Amino acid sequence: MIYLDHNATTPVHPDVVEALLPFLTEKFGNPSSIHWAGRAVKGAVEEARERVAHLVGCEPGEVVFTASGTEADNMAIKGVAAALADRGNHIVATRVEHPAVVNALLHLERLGCTVTWLDVDGDGVLDPDRLEGAITDRTILVCAMAANNETGVLFPLREIGAIAARRKVYLHCDAVQAAGKISLGFRESGIALLALSGHKLNAPKGVGALVIRRGVKCHPLIHGGAQERNRRGGTENVAGIVAFGAACEIAAATMAGEMARLKRLRDRLEEGILALVPGARVNGSRERRLPTTTNISFAGVEADSLLMALDLAGIAASSGSACSSGTLKLSPVLAAMGIAPEVARGSVRFSLGRGNTEGEIDRVLEVLPGIVARMRRGGDGS
Ligand SMILES: Cc1ncc(COP(=O)(O)O)c(C=O)c1O
């Protein structure tokens, strides 16, 4: 079995499993309890906070643990809109944000906020001048992701952060796909809020974090007890948080070597496909991109059929388009890049991660060209 869908989720690292297990057994206390059982886990939560902060380049006190990247995005967007309602109700966002951002913004639009949606260029990159032009004196927030989940394309965050700082608006950055893969440098970047998710970097599902720069105004999304310094009610997912911290520590320690290795594998896969499959093309910038991701269109082939054939060969990959009740919904990300529907329809995302080997890449290169050729001979590609 070959897993090339790490942007969807990643396997939990064995060291992470080892770190979390005691918190499902003997270390069962509630971190809010002041007795021995609580104290034993409170320290572990704070240690995890330090590890997340170290990976991101922020202070531990700026990390708020959440249940997911989706919750972190929602908290940032709805929390800032609520906190700054008296200052303005205009938000600027790119058209290629994850649904966790897009749908939170659509919700705010229904409540009376105005959102300006920014196009990206054919490479999937945002032009900072376009952003500057969209900011008004009613703007409170800019949403720009660090790395796109479908293409891996990176936004020029330093430039975007500098514009946001100069125009005195908050920048919310969805760094769910970027964390652990590229250096984020939160402190220097001008980012006010940053969303993270554990399961994208070898921690379990059900834990994430929102980093809120000191002094930034953001109301809670979940009201309850005084957990997370009154920013997120609810007894903490201690095992998940400890695991997230352990995964961040591993990512920080191994990022440089591991990303160089995965980039070599990704390039081997991509170059192999381009050489062996006529009409294959890469979507998005090939320079400004995560080292782990490639999004490739196979002309004349339906991505869903190709993915099914790959699955039968034991290869897991994915597409940005979802086929529901016979209608193919094309990827909004590829559409925003101006990619023609017939090209987008045949686009497949391969996303690499820690377990992948050269032998696996070579196996994909062995079977994929034949599958595509067979589908094209079949006529309709489906
Ligand atoms: C860019 C991006 N943001 C947010 C999310 C949501 O994260 P979670 O699955 O933790 O809710 C994802 C997950 O696919 C993502 O890729």
Short mmCIF file of C-alpha atoms in Angstrom, two decimals, residues 71-311:
data_model
loop_
_atom_site.label_atom_id
_atom_site.label_comp_id
_atom_site.label_asym_id
_atom_site.label_seq_id
_atom_site.Cartn_x
_atom_site.Cartn_y
_atom_site.Cartn_z
CA GLU A 71 -12.07 25.40 14.85
CA ALA A 72 -8.93 27.56 14.89
CA ASP A 73 -9.92 29.20 11.58
CA ASN A 74 -13.46 29.78 12.83
CA MET A 75 -12.24 31.24 16.10
CA ALA A 76 -9.88 33.63 14.35
CA ILE A 77 -12.44 34.90 11.86
CA LYS A 78 -15.55 35.04 14.02
CA GLY A 79 -13.58 36.08 17.10
CA VAL A 80 -11.97 39.07 15.37
CA ALA A 81 -15.23 40.08 13.68
CA ALA A 82 -16.93 40.13 17.11
CA ALA A 83 -14.07 41.90 18.87
CA LEU A 84 -13.67 44.62 16.23
CA ALA A 85 -17.35 45.08 15.29
CA ASP A 86 -17.23 48.72 16.37
CA ARG A 87 -14.24 49.42 14.09
CA GLY A 88 -15.47 47.88 10.86
CA ASN A 89 -17.04 44.87 9.16
CA HIS A 90 -14.98 44.44 6.02
CA ILE A 91 -12.74 41.42 5.49
CA VAL A 92 -10.39 40.63 2.61
CA ALA A 93 -9.69 36.98 1.74
CA THR A 94 -8.20 35.04 -1.15
CA ARG A 95 -10.44 32.83 -3.27
CA VAL A 96 -8.29 29.78 -2.65
CA GLU A 97 -8.70 29.51 1.13
CA HIS A 98 -9.75 26.20 2.70
CA PRO A 99 -13.51 25.67 3.28
CA ALA A 100 -12.84 26.21 7.02
CA VAL A 101 -12.07 29.84 6.16
CA VAL A 102 -14.42 30.29 3.20
CA ASN A 103 -17.49 28.97 4.98
CA ALA A 104 -16.77 30.93 8.18
CA LEU A 105 -16.59 34.06 6.01
CA LEU A 106 -19.78 33.19 4.10
CA HIS A 107 -21.47 32.85 7.49
CA LEU A 108 -20.28 36.34 8.45
CA GLU A 109 -21.50 37.70 5.11
CA ARG A 110 -24.96 36.41 5.96
CA LEU A 111 -24.70 38.30 9.26
CA GLY A 112 -23.90 41.58 7.49
CA CYS A 113 -20.12 41.62 7.03
CA THR A 114 -18.67 42.41 3.62
CA VAL A 115 -15.95 40.19 2.17
CA THR A 116 -13.72 41.12 -0.76
CA TRP A 117 -12.52 37.91 -2.44
CA LEU A 118 -9.11 38.22 -4.08
CA ASP A 119 -8.14 36.34 -7.22
CA VAL A 120 -4.78 34.63 -7.55
CA ASP A 121 -2.68 34.43 -10.71
CA GLY A 122 -2.34 31.41 -13.00
CA ASP A 123 0.37 30.04 -10.71
CA GLY A 124 -1.96 30.24 -7.70
CA VAL A 125 0.03 33.11 -6.17
CA LEU A 126 -1.48 36.23 -4.61
CA ASP A 127 -0.28 39.61 -5.83
CA PRO A 128 0.36 41.74 -2.70
CA ASP A 129 -0.57 44.93 -4.63
CA ARG A 130 -4.01 43.51 -5.26
CA LEU A 131 -4.37 42.96 -1.53
CA GLU A 132 -3.21 46.47 -0.71
CA GLY A 133 -5.82 47.89 -3.11
CA ALA A 134 -8.65 45.94 -1.47
CA ILE A 135 -8.09 47.25 2.07
CA THR A 136 -10.40 50.12 3.10
CA ASP A 137 -10.79 52.07 6.32
CA ARG A 138 -13.56 49.61 7.29
CA THR A 139 -11.27 46.57 6.89
CA ILE A 140 -10.55 44.66 10.08
CA LEU A 141 -9.05 41.41 8.82
CA VAL A 142 -7.13 39.85 5.93
CA CYS A 143 -7.22 36.06 5.46
CA ALA A 144 -4.33 34.56 3.49
CA MET A 145 -3.14 30.99 3.88
CA ALA A 146 0.50 30.00 4.19
CA ALA A 147 0.34 27.00 1.84
CA ASN A 148 -2.53 25.83 -0.32
CA ASN A 149 -3.87 22.38 0.50
CA GLU A 150 -4.55 21.43 -3.15
CA THR A 151 -1.50 22.78 -4.94
CA GLY A 152 0.99 23.40 -2.12
CA VAL A 153 1.54 26.94 -3.48
CA LEU A 154 2.99 29.35 -0.90
CA PHE A 155 1.84 32.93 -0.45
CA PRO A 156 4.40 35.73 0.10
CA LEU A 157 3.52 36.02 3.77
CA ARG A 158 6.21 38.49 4.76
CA GLU A 159 4.97 40.96 2.14
CA ILE A 160 1.34 40.34 3.03
CA GLY A 161 2.14 40.72 6.73
CA ALA A 162 3.97 43.99 6.10
CA ILE A 163 0.97 45.39 4.21
CA ALA A 164 -1.43 44.31 6.97
CA ALA A 165 0.81 45.92 9.61
CA ARG A 166 1.15 49.16 7.64
CA ARG A 167 -2.62 49.37 7.08
CA LYS A 168 -3.30 48.38 10.70
CA VAL A 169 -5.48 45.35 9.92
CA TYR A 170 -5.07 41.88 11.38
CA LEU A 171 -3.69 39.10 9.18
CA HIS A 172 -5.12 35.64 9.81
CA CYS A 173 -2.98 32.93 8.29
CA ASP A 174 -4.17 29.36 7.88
CA ALA A 175 -0.88 27.50 8.32
CA VAL A 176 -2.45 24.04 8.64
CA GLN A 177 -0.58 22.68 5.60
CA ALA A 178 2.61 24.68 6.11
CA ALA A 179 3.44 23.95 9.74
CA GLY A 180 6.27 21.48 10.11
CA LYS A 181 7.14 21.77 6.41
CA ILE A 182 8.41 25.34 6.11
CA SER A 183 9.70 27.73 8.72
CA LEU A 184 6.86 30.05 9.77
CA GLY A 185 8.71 32.74 11.73
CA PHE A 186 5.51 33.98 13.36
CA ARG A 187 7.21 36.76 15.30
CA GLU A 188 8.78 38.47 12.26
CA SER A 189 5.95 37.84 9.81
CA GLY A 190 3.36 40.42 10.84
CA ILE A 191 0.77 37.65 11.30
CA ALA A 192 -1.81 38.36 14.02
CA LEU A 193 -3.51 34.95 14.10
CA LEU A 194 -2.33 31.58 12.81
CA ALA A 195 -4.23 28.27 12.57
CA LEU A 196 -2.62 24.85 13.05
CA SER A 197 -3.86 21.26 12.99
CA GLY A 198 -2.27 18.25 14.67
CA HIS A 199 -3.25 15.52 12.23
CA LYS A 200 -1.44 17.15 9.32
CA LEU A 201 1.89 16.75 11.08
CA ASN A 202 1.83 13.24 12.49
CA ALA A 203 -0.26 13.90 15.60
CA PRO A 204 -3.77 12.43 16.00
CA LYS A 205 -6.98 13.97 14.72
CA GLY A 206 -9.02 16.18 17.05
CA VAL A 207 -6.42 18.69 18.17
CA GLY A 208 -5.30 22.00 16.71
CA ALA A 209 -4.30 25.45 17.85
CA LEU A 210 -4.87 29.10 17.17
CA VAL A 211 -1.86 31.31 17.78
CA ILE A 212 -3.03 34.79 18.80
CA ARG A 213 -0.32 37.41 18.88
CA ARG A 214 -0.11 39.17 22.22
CA GLY A 215 -2.46 42.17 22.30
CA VAL A 216 -4.60 41.01 19.35
CA LYS A 217 -8.32 41.25 20.07
CA CYS A 218 -10.19 38.00 19.40
CA HIS A 219 -13.30 36.83 21.24
CA PRO A 220 -13.74 33.17 22.21
CA LEU A 221 -15.72 30.91 19.93
CA ILE A 222 -16.56 28.39 22.64
CA HIS A 223 -17.78 29.79 25.93
CA GLY A 224 -17.45 27.76 29.09
CA GLY A 225 -14.87 27.39 31.84
CA ALA A 226 -11.69 29.38 32.25
CA GLN A 227 -9.50 26.96 30.28
CA GLU A 228 -6.89 28.31 27.87
CA ARG A 229 -6.77 31.60 29.80
CA ASN A 230 -10.48 32.17 29.22
CA ARG A 231 -10.05 31.92 25.46
CA ARG A 232 -11.52 28.47 24.85
CA GLY A 233 -13.91 26.78 27.26
CA GLY A 234 -13.94 23.00 27.69
CA THR A 235 -11.75 20.49 29.49
CA GLU A 236 -8.60 20.07 27.46
CA ASN A 237 -7.96 17.09 25.18
CA VAL A 238 -4.85 16.34 27.22
CA ALA A 239 -3.66 13.26 25.30
CA GLY A 240 -4.20 15.05 21.98
CA ILE A 241 -2.40 18.18 23.18
CA VAL A 242 0.57 16.18 24.50
CA ALA A 243 0.70 14.32 21.17
CA PHE A 244 0.54 17.58 19.22
CA GLY A 245 3.43 18.94 21.28
CA ALA A 246 5.48 15.79 20.69
CA ALA A 247 4.77 15.95 16.94
CA CYS A 248 5.82 19.61 16.81
CA GLU A 249 9.06 18.78 18.57
CA ILE A 250 9.82 16.01 16.08
CA ALA A 251 8.91 18.29 13.16
CA ALA A 252 11.16 21.09 14.43
CA ALA A 253 14.09 18.72 14.94
CA THR A 254 13.81 16.92 11.60
CA MET A 255 12.26 19.46 9.23
CA ALA A 256 15.34 20.48 7.26
CA GLY A 257 16.51 16.94 6.44
CA GLU A 258 13.10 15.41 5.98
CA MET A 259 11.80 18.16 3.71
CA ALA A 260 14.92 17.98 1.52
CA ARG A 261 14.39 14.21 1.22
CA LEU A 262 10.69 14.57 0.40
CA LYS A 263 11.38 17.31 -2.13
CA ARG A 264 13.73 14.92 -3.96
CA LEU A 265 11.03 12.25 -3.96
CA ARG A 266 8.30 14.69 -5.03
CA ASP A 267 10.48 15.96 -7.89
CA ARG A 268 11.29 12.39 -8.93
CA LEU A 269 7.58 11.61 -9.05
CA GLU A 270 6.67 14.80 -10.88
CA GLU A 271 9.46 14.65 -13.43
CA GLY A 272 8.78 10.97 -13.99
CA ILE A 273 5.09 11.61 -14.65
CA LEU A 274 5.79 14.52 -16.98
CA ALA A 275 8.27 12.38 -18.93
CA LEU A 276 6.14 9.23 -19.08
CA VAL A 277 2.60 10.56 -19.48
CA PRO A 278 1.95 12.70 -22.57
CA GLY A 279 -0.23 15.72 -21.87
CA ALA A 280 0.42 15.77 -18.12
CA ARG A 281 0.90 19.25 -16.62
CA VAL A 282 1.61 20.63 -13.18
CA ASN A 283 -0.93 23.04 -11.69
CA GLY A 284 0.47 25.97 -9.71
CA SER A 285 3.90 27.48 -9.27
CA ARG A 286 6.68 24.92 -9.29
CA GLU A 287 9.03 27.25 -7.40
CA ARG A 288 6.90 28.71 -4.60
CA ARG A 289 5.50 25.48 -3.31
CA LEU A 290 5.58 23.06 -0.41
CA PRO A 291 8.31 20.45 -0.97
CA THR A 292 5.79 17.66 -0.46
CA THR A 293 2.96 18.40 -2.88
CA THR A 294 2.31 18.19 -6.60
CA ASN A 295 -0.99 18.73 -8.37
CA ILE A 296 -1.01 17.25 -11.87
CA SER A 297 -3.66 17.34 -14.61
CA PHE A 298 -4.02 14.37 -16.94
CA ALA A 299 -5.75 15.61 -20.08
CA GLY A 300 -8.68 13.51 -21.24
CA VAL A 301 -9.00 11.59 -17.97
CA GLU A 302 -11.51 11.98 -15.12
CA ALA A 303 -9.61 12.34 -11.85
CA ASP A 304 -12.10 10.24 -9.89
CA SER A 305 -11.72 7.29 -12.27
CA LEU A 306 -7.97 7.59 -12.18
CA LEU A 307 -7.98 7.70 -8.39
CA MET A 308 -10.13 4.58 -8.27
CA ALA A 309 -7.75 2.74 -10.59
CA LEU A 310 -4.78 3.88 -8.50
CA ASP A 311 -6.60 2.73 -5.37
#
